């Protein structure tokens, strides 16, 4: 008799596939790409609903898939911009709200007390927010269209909130930044990443978003969690940050920065 006790159980055809459980990352990525396709063709109402859903799915991708955070944030902002434009075509207002009622775009991090990120990464994020806030403050004082003190204050507040989470140590924020280029080009400027001409406010917003995404995608971002509960907590915390950065990206589009792949992904690759 042939011994079988040391052998692994025979594979039953189809069983491994049927028992496989998709992760939140995989499920959201599949849904996001499917809805992206639907948003490109067909009746406007179908495209609008698909782009609205895609915007939510891409944010889950960004929060649950660390290796896809840049893609998730940019795709969500693009989907929201498309949904906004399609809504106007059917006399609707795009609310940019998730199914649970939370806004898909945030201007601050109110209520967030922890993030699964290293202090070094948090300090870099705080610097990006503070620099953007200071630039907008200068432009708002000059009365530049699209630059407001409210937006400046929100950037500064987000920077302070990130530093509070980091423990208020090793602060990289500066009291003063070089404003030579801002004063020379207050209304329109050349995007250093792509060579494109765009409104200065839009470049400030996209630069802030891409600087933060570059920090999050860096090898230094090594904080990890184990277990289902830890993973769920991490995703929920990261969703808040993702919605902040998505808001910066969307605002750049609203202020005139091109939302097409050739511009925004070319910029992200050079950060």
Tab-separated table of C-alpha atoms in Angstrom:
chain	number	residue	atom	x	y	z
A	1	UNK	CA	0.000	0.000	0.000
A	2	UNK	CA	1.309	3.404	-0.905
A	3	UNK	CA	1.669	5.716	2.063
A	4	UNK	CA	-0.205	8.989	1.756
A	5	UNK	CA	0.016	10.442	5.262
A	6	UNK	CA	2.992	12.615	4.388
A	7	UNK	CA	1.374	13.995	1.256
A	8	UNK	CA	-0.644	17.165	1.078
A	9	UNK	CA	-4.354	16.885	0.362
A	10	UNK	CA	-5.147	16.652	-3.319
A	11	UNK	CA	-6.303	19.904	-4.906
A	12	UNK	CA	-9.983	19.888	-5.797
A	13	UNK	CA	-10.451	21.735	-9.088
A	14	UNK	CA	-12.005	25.151	-8.520
A	15	UNK	CA	-11.992	24.920	-4.742
A	16	UNK	CA	-9.025	27.226	-4.181
A	17	UNK	CA	-10.589	29.843	-6.413
A	18	UNK	CA	-14.016	29.611	-4.800
A	19	UNK	CA	-12.610	29.885	-1.280
A	20	UNK	CA	-10.379	32.850	-2.084
A	21	UNK	CA	-11.518	36.047	-0.379
A	22	UNK	CA	-10.744	39.353	-2.074
A	23	UNK	CA	-9.047	41.988	0.053
A	24	UNK	CA	-10.500	45.494	0.372
A	25	UNK	CA	-7.650	46.653	-1.846
A	26	UNK	CA	-8.418	44.151	-4.615
A	27	UNK	CA	-12.180	44.598	-4.434
A	28	UNK	CA	-11.990	48.381	-4.563
A	29	UNK	CA	-9.448	48.374	-7.387
A	30	UNK	CA	-11.631	46.108	-9.502
A	31	UNK	CA	-14.703	48.239	-8.841
A	32	UNK	CA	-12.808	51.478	-9.508
A	33	UNK	CA	-11.470	50.368	-12.874
A	34	UNK	CA	-14.844	48.920	-13.925
A	35	UNK	CA	-16.607	52.185	-13.079
A	36	UNK	CA	-13.901	54.204	-14.805
A	37	UNK	CA	-14.731	52.331	-18.013
A	38	UNK	CA	-18.474	52.904	-17.592
A	39	UNK	CA	-17.874	56.608	-16.967
A	40	UNK	CA	-16.362	57.063	-20.425
A	41	UNK	CA	-19.279	55.877	-22.584
A	42	UNK	CA	-23.066	55.744	-22.663
A	43	UNK	CA	-25.841	58.010	-21.372
A	44	UNK	CA	-24.695	60.943	-19.253
A	45	UNK	CA	-26.611	59.778	-16.174
A	46	UNK	CA	-24.860	56.391	-16.339
A	47	UNK	CA	-21.493	58.084	-16.729
A	48	UNK	CA	-22.262	60.403	-13.811
A	49	UNK	CA	-23.225	57.573	-11.463
A	50	UNK	CA	-20.204	55.520	-12.525
A	51	UNK	CA	-17.757	58.368	-12.000
A	52	UNK	CA	-19.306	59.137	-8.598
A	53	UNK	CA	-18.809	55.532	-7.507
A	54	UNK	CA	-15.335	55.396	-8.994
A	55	UNK	CA	-14.331	58.428	-6.921
A	56	UNK	CA	-15.195	56.524	-3.740
A	57	UNK	CA	-13.589	53.273	-4.860
A	58	UNK	CA	-10.301	54.968	-5.730
A	59	UNK	CA	-10.113	56.495	-2.263
A	60	UNK	CA	-10.439	53.056	-0.696
A	61	UNK	CA	-7.684	51.889	-3.042
A	62	UNK	CA	-5.468	54.759	-1.886
A	63	UNK	CA	-6.135	54.036	1.798
A	64	UNK	CA	-6.001	50.226	1.679
A	65	UNK	CA	-3.247	49.711	-0.910
A	66	UNK	CA	-0.082	51.585	0.180
A	67	UNK	CA	1.605	50.881	-3.149
A	68	UNK	CA	-1.282	52.530	-5.035
A	69	UNK	CA	-1.810	55.659	-2.943
A	70	UNK	CA	-0.706	58.092	-5.674
A	71	UNK	CA	-2.835	56.392	-8.297
A	72	UNK	CA	-5.815	56.214	-5.947
A	73	UNK	CA	-5.745	59.877	-4.930
A	74	UNK	CA	-5.248	61.238	-8.444
A	75	UNK	CA	-7.871	58.925	-9.976
A	76	UNK	CA	-10.365	59.876	-7.272
A	77	UNK	CA	-9.817	63.580	-7.911
A	78	UNK	CA	-10.178	63.024	-11.659
A	79	UNK	CA	-13.383	61.019	-11.166
A	80	UNK	CA	-14.810	63.726	-8.906
A	81	UNK	CA	-13.951	66.411	-11.444
A	82	UNK	CA	-15.638	64.374	-14.188
A	83	UNK	CA	-18.696	63.777	-12.001
A	84	UNK	CA	-18.909	67.494	-11.247
A	85	UNK	CA	-18.810	68.388	-14.934
A	86	UNK	CA	-21.326	65.686	-15.895
A	87	UNK	CA	-23.671	66.808	-13.111
A	88	UNK	CA	-23.815	70.281	-14.613
A	89	UNK	CA	-24.880	68.750	-17.940
A	90	UNK	CA	-27.923	67.141	-16.323
A	91	UNK	CA	-28.753	70.082	-14.035
A	92	UNK	CA	-27.555	68.260	-10.936
A	93	UNK	CA	-25.145	69.205	-8.156
A	94	UNK	CA	-22.319	66.817	-7.383
A	95	UNK	CA	-22.098	66.523	-3.600
A	96	UNK	CA	-18.863	64.495	-3.393
A	97	UNK	CA	-20.129	62.480	-0.436
A	98	UNK	CA	-19.447	58.839	0.376
A	99	UNK	CA	-22.233	56.365	1.117
A	100	UNK	CA	-21.672	56.901	4.835
A	101	UNK	CA	-22.188	60.650	4.464
A	102	UNK	CA	-18.539	61.625	4.844
A	103	UNK	CA	-17.177	64.127	2.344
A	104	UNK	CA	-14.731	62.760	-0.208
A	105	UNK	CA	-12.735	65.986	0.056
A	106	UNK	CA	-11.427	67.562	3.238
A	107	UNK	CA	-9.640	70.833	3.929
A	108	UNK	CA	-8.392	69.963	7.424
A	109	UNK	CA	-7.839	66.919	9.631
A	110	UNK	CA	-10.249	67.828	12.424
A	111	UNK	CA	-10.938	64.865	14.722
A	112	UNK	CA	-7.984	62.779	13.540
A	113	UNK	CA	-5.655	61.844	16.405
A	114	UNK	CA	-3.421	59.176	14.857
A	115	UNK	CA	-1.991	58.034	11.535
A	116	UNK	CA	-0.071	54.813	10.747
A	117	UNK	CA	2.914	56.815	9.510
A	118	UNK	CA	6.394	57.498	10.794
A	119	UNK	CA	7.166	60.836	12.415
A	120	UNK	CA	9.556	61.619	9.552
A	121	UNK	CA	6.744	61.256	7.004
A	122	UNK	CA	4.324	63.279	9.121
A	123	UNK	CA	6.860	66.104	9.340
A	124	UNK	CA	7.197	66.147	5.533
A	125	UNK	CA	3.422	66.295	5.122
A	126	UNK	CA	3.236	69.174	7.610
A	127	UNK	CA	5.911	71.069	5.672
A	128	UNK	CA	3.984	70.679	2.390
A	129	UNK	CA	0.798	72.007	4.009
A	130	UNK	CA	2.565	74.923	5.674
A	131	UNK	CA	4.376	75.949	2.492
A	132	UNK	CA	1.126	75.925	0.502
A	133	UNK	CA	-0.639	77.905	3.214
A	134	UNK	CA	2.078	80.554	3.238
A	135	UNK	CA	2.033	80.872	-0.562
A	136	UNK	CA	-1.738	81.292	-0.635
A	137	UNK	CA	-1.519	83.862	2.148
A	138	UNK	CA	0.826	85.974	0.010
A	139	UNK	CA	-1.429	85.721	-3.047
A	140	UNK	CA	-4.586	86.412	-1.038
A	141	UNK	CA	-2.998	89.590	0.307
A	142	UNK	CA	-2.363	90.663	-3.293
A	143	UNK	CA	-5.984	89.944	-4.247
A	144	UNK	CA	-5.133	87.179	-6.713
A	145	UNK	CA	-8.230	85.377	-8.025
A	146	UNK	CA	-8.724	81.971	-6.399
A	147	UNK	CA	-6.418	82.696	-3.452
A	148	UNK	CA	-8.231	83.099	-0.150
A	149	UNK	CA	-7.176	83.497	3.448
A	150	UNK	CA	-9.589	80.689	4.334
A	151	UNK	CA	-7.713	78.263	2.084
A	152	UNK	CA	-4.421	79.502	3.530
A	153	UNK	CA	-5.669	79.017	7.088
A	154	UNK	CA	-6.878	75.500	6.293
A	155	UNK	CA	-3.468	74.488	4.937
A	156	UNK	CA	-1.753	75.915	7.999
A	157	UNK	CA	-4.240	74.147	10.290
A	158	UNK	CA	-3.658	70.818	8.538
A	159	UNK	CA	0.084	71.306	8.967
A	160	UNK	CA	-0.350	71.959	12.679
A	161	UNK	CA	-2.596	68.912	13.060
A	162	UNK	CA	-0.021	66.697	11.332
A	163	UNK	CA	2.729	68.010	13.608
A	164	UNK	CA	0.545	67.362	16.641
A	165	UNK	CA	0.164	63.729	15.549
A	166	UNK	CA	3.939	63.583	15.015
A	167	UNK	CA	4.503	64.722	18.580
A	168	UNK	CA	5.597	68.296	17.797
A	169	UNK	CA	9.249	67.311	17.462
A	170	UNK	CA	11.675	67.864	14.593
A	171	UNK	CA	9.383	70.456	12.989
A	172	UNK	CA	10.416	71.179	9.373
A	173	UNK	CA	8.014	74.093	8.923
A	174	UNK	CA	9.556	77.502	8.354
A	175	UNK	CA	8.368	80.938	9.382
A	176	UNK	CA	9.313	82.362	6.001
A	177	UNK	CA	9.602	80.882	2.513
A	178	UNK	CA	11.135	82.247	-0.675
A	179	UNK	CA	8.374	84.196	-2.425
A	180	UNK	CA	10.423	85.598	-5.306
A	181	UNK	CA	8.632	83.498	-7.928
A	182	UNK	CA	5.228	84.169	-6.377
A	183	UNK	CA	5.711	87.928	-6.576
A	184	UNK	CA	6.959	87.689	-10.156
A	185	UNK	CA	4.121	85.365	-11.261
A	186	UNK	CA	1.120	85.917	-8.996
A	187	UNK	CA	-1.614	85.010	-11.489
A	188	UNK	CA	-0.102	82.476	-13.889
A	189	UNK	CA	3.137	80.520	-13.773
A	190	UNK	CA	5.004	77.693	-15.444
A	191	UNK	CA	4.693	74.323	-13.753
A	192	UNK	CA	8.280	73.219	-13.161
A	193	UNK	CA	7.356	69.535	-13.478
A	194	UNK	CA	5.663	69.695	-16.880
A	195	UNK	CA	6.493	73.080	-18.390
A	196	UNK	CA	2.754	73.822	-18.649
A	197	UNK	CA	1.303	77.276	-18.051
A	198	UNK	CA	-1.416	77.305	-15.391
A	199	UNK	CA	-2.809	79.549	-12.692
A	200	UNK	CA	-0.371	80.039	-9.829
A	201	UNK	CA	-2.999	78.975	-7.287
A	202	UNK	CA	-3.565	75.692	-9.133
A	203	UNK	CA	0.173	74.969	-9.200
A	204	UNK	CA	0.424	75.631	-5.452
A	205	UNK	CA	-2.367	73.126	-4.800
A	206	UNK	CA	-1.066	70.399	-7.131
A	207	UNK	CA	2.482	70.818	-5.819
A	208	UNK	CA	1.227	70.379	-2.255
A	209	UNK	CA	-0.710	67.230	-3.190
A	210	UNK	CA	2.140	65.669	-5.154
A	211	UNK	CA	4.748	66.520	-2.512
A	212	UNK	CA	2.627	64.707	0.052
A	213	UNK	CA	2.060	61.709	-2.217
A	214	UNK	CA	5.785	61.466	-2.903
A	215	UNK	CA	6.449	61.377	0.853
A	216	UNK	CA	3.827	58.665	1.377
A	217	UNK	CA	5.213	56.582	-1.486
A	218	UNK	CA	8.817	56.818	-0.276
A	219	UNK	CA	10.687	53.787	1.106
A	220	UNK	CA	10.926	55.625	4.452
A	221	UNK	CA	7.209	55.039	5.002
A	222	UNK	CA	7.659	51.649	6.654
A	223	UNK	CA	5.110	51.692	9.485
A	224	UNK	CA	2.980	48.552	9.241
A	225	UNK	CA	0.091	46.904	11.072
A	226	UNK	CA	-0.821	43.257	11.451
A	227	UNK	CA	-4.198	41.621	11.931
A	228	UNK	CA	-7.620	42.399	10.537
A	229	UNK	CA	-8.480	44.991	13.191
A	230	UNK	CA	-5.210	46.849	12.710
A	231	UNK	CA	-5.675	46.829	8.935
A	232	UNK	CA	-9.210	48.193	9.255
A	233	UNK	CA	-8.072	50.938	11.625
A	234	UNK	CA	-5.204	51.841	9.311
A	235	UNK	CA	-7.554	52.133	6.328
A	236	UNK	CA	-10.000	54.346	8.216
A	237	UNK	CA	-7.235	56.641	9.441
A	238	UNK	CA	-5.635	56.849	6.017
A	239	UNK	CA	-8.993	57.634	4.398
A	240	UNK	CA	-9.059	60.948	6.280
A	241	UNK	CA	-5.605	61.868	4.990
A	242	UNK	CA	-6.445	60.620	1.487
A	243	UNK	CA	-9.479	62.910	1.407
A	244	UNK	CA	-7.337	65.879	2.424
A	245	UNK	CA	-4.839	65.287	-0.383
A	246	UNK	CA	-7.619	64.524	-2.873
A	247	UNK	CA	-9.105	67.887	-1.952
A	248	UNK	CA	-5.861	69.651	-2.884
A	249	UNK	CA	-5.729	67.819	-6.214
A	250	UNK	CA	-9.375	68.594	-6.995
A	251	UNK	CA	-8.899	72.260	-6.086
A	252	UNK	CA	-5.988	72.405	-8.526
A	253	UNK	CA	-8.346	71.203	-11.274
A	254	UNK	CA	-10.990	73.722	-10.218
A	255	UNK	CA	-8.376	76.493	-10.436
A	256	UNK	CA	-7.371	75.501	-13.958
A	257	UNK	CA	-4.671	72.825	-13.665
A	258	UNK	CA	-5.167	70.182	-16.400
A	259	UNK	CA	-6.889	67.061	-15.059
A	260	UNK	CA	-5.700	64.853	-17.925
A	261	UNK	CA	-3.206	62.042	-17.350
A	262	UNK	CA	-0.530	63.697	-19.486
A	263	UNK	CA	-0.296	66.540	-16.978
A	264	UNK	CA	-1.009	65.189	-13.523
A	265	UNK	CA	0.736	61.826	-13.804
A	266	UNK	CA	3.715	63.397	-15.546
A	267	UNK	CA	3.967	65.776	-12.600
A	268	UNK	CA	3.703	62.959	-10.047
A	269	UNK	CA	6.485	60.963	-11.718
A	270	UNK	CA	8.896	63.876	-11.268
A	271	UNK	CA	8.282	64.475	-7.575
